Short mmCIF file of N, CA and C in Angstrom, two decimals:
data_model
loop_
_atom_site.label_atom_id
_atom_site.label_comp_id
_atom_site.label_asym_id
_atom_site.label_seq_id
_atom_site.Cartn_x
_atom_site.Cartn_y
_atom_site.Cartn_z
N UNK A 22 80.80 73.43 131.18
CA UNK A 22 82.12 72.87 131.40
C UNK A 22 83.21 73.86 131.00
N UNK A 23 82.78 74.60 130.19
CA UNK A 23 84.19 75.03 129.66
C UNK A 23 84.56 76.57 130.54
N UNK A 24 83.18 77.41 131.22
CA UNK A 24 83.60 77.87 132.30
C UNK A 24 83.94 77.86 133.25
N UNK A 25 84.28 76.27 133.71
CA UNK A 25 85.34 75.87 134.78
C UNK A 25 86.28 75.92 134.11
N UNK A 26 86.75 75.47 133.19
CA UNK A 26 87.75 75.66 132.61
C UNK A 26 88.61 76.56 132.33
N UNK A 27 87.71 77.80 132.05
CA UNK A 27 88.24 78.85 132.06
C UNK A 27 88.70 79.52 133.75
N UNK A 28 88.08 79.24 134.78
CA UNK A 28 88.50 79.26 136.08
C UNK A 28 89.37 78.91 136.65
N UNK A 29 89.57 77.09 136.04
CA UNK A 29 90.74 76.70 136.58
C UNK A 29 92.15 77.34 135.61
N UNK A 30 91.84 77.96 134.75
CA UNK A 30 92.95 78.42 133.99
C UNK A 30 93.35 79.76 134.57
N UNK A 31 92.41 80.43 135.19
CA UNK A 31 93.11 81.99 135.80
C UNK A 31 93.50 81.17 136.98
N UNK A 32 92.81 80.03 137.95
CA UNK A 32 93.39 79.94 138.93
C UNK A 32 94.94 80.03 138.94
N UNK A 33 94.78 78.63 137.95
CA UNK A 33 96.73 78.64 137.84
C UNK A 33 97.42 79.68 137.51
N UNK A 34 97.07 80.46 137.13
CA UNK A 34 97.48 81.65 136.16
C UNK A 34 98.04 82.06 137.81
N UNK A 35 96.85 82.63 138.76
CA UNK A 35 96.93 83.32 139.85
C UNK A 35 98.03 82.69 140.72
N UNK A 36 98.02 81.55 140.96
CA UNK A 36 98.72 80.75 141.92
C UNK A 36 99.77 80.95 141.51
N UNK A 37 100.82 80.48 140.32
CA UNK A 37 101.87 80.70 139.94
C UNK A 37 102.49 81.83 139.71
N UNK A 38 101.39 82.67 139.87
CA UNK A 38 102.10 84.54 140.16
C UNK A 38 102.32 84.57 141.61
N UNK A 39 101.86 83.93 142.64
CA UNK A 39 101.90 84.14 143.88
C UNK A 39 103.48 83.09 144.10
N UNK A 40 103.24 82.08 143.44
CA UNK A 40 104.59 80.85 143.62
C UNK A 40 105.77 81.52 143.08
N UNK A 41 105.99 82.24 142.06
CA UNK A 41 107.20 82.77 141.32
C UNK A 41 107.42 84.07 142.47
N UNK A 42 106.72 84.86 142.81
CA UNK A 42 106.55 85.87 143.74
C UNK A 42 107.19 85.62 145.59
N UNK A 43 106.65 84.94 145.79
CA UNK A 43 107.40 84.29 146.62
C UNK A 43 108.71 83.36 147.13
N UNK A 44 108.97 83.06 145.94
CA UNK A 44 109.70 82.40 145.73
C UNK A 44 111.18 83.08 145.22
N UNK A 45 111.29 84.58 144.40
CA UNK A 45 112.11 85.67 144.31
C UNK A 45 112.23 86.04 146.13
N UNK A 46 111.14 86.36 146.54
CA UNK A 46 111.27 87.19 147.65
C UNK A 46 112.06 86.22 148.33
N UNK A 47 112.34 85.25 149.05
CA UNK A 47 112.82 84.01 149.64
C UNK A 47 114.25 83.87 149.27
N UNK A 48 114.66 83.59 147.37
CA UNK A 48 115.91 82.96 146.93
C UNK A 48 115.26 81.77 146.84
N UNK A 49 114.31 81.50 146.78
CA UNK A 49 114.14 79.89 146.42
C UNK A 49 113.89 79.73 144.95
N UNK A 50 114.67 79.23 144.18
CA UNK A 50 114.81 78.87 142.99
C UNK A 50 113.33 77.66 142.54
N UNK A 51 113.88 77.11 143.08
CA UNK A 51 112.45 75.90 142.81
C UNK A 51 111.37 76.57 143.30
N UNK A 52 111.07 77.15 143.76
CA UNK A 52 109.71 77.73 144.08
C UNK A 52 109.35 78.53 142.89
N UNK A 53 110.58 79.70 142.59
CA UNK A 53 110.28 80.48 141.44
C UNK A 53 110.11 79.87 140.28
N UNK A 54 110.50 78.54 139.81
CA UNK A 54 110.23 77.47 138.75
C UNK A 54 109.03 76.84 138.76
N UNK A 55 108.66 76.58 139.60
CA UNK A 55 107.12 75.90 140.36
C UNK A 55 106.79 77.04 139.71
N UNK A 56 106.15 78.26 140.14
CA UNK A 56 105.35 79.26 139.88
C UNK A 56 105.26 79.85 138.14
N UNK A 57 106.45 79.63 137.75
CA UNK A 57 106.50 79.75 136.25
C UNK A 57 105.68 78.70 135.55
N UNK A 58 105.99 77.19 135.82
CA UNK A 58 105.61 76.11 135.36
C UNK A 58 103.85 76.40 135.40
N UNK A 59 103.90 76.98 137.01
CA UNK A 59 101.95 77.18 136.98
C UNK A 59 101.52 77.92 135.70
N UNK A 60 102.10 79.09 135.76
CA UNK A 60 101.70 80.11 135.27
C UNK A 60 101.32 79.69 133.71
N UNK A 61 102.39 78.71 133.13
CA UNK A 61 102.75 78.13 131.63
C UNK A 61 101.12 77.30 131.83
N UNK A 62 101.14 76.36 132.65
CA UNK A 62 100.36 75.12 132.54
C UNK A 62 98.68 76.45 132.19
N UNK A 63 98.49 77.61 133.06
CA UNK A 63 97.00 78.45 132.99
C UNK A 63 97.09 78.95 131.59
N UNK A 64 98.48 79.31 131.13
CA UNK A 64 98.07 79.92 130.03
C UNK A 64 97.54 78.79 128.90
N UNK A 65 98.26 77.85 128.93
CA UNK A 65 98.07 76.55 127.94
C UNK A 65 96.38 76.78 127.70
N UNK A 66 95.85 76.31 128.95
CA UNK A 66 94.92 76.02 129.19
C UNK A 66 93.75 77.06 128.60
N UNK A 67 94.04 78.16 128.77
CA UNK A 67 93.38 79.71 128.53
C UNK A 67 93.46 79.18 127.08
N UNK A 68 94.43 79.79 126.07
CA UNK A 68 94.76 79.11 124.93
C UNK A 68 93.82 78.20 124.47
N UNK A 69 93.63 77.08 124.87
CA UNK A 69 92.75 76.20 124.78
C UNK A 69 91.36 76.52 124.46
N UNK A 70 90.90 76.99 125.87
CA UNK A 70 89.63 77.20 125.83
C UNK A 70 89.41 78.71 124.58
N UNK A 71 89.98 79.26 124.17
CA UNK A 71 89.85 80.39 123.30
C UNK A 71 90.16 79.86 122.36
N UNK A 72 90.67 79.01 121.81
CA UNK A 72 90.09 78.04 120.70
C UNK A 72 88.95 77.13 120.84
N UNK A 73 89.23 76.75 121.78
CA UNK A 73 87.47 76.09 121.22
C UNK A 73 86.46 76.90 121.29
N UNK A 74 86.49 78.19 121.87
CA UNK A 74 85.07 78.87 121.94
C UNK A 74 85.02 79.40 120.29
N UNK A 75 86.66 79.92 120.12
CA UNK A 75 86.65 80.59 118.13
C UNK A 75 85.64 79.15 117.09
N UNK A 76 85.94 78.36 117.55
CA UNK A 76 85.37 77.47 116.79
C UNK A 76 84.10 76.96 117.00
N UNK A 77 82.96 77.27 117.99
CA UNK A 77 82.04 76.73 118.52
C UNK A 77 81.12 78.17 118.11
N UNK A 78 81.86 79.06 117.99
CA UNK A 78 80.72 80.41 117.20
C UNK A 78 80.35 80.42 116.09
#
């Protein structure tokens, strides 16, 4: 489980570099916010799982 976890955490990571990225290139403000928000929500998540693995060794 927790190496999905760690997957879905670069996903977002990835996606919200592509959403903030696109979203400069454009002028779309909400897009570039979307893509930040991703980016926040993968790292959380990353974070996460690198605590529970510190603690499961």
């Amino acid at each position: 489980m927790a190496g999905d976890e760690k997957v879905q955490a670069k996903a977002e990571q990835a996606k919200g570099k592509v959403e903030e990225a696109a979203g400069r290139a454009v002028g779309n403000e909400r897009l570039t916010a979307q893509g930040r928000a991703d980016q926040a929500k993968g790292d959380a998540r990353d974070a996460k799982e690198k605590i529970r693995d510190a603690l499961t060794d």
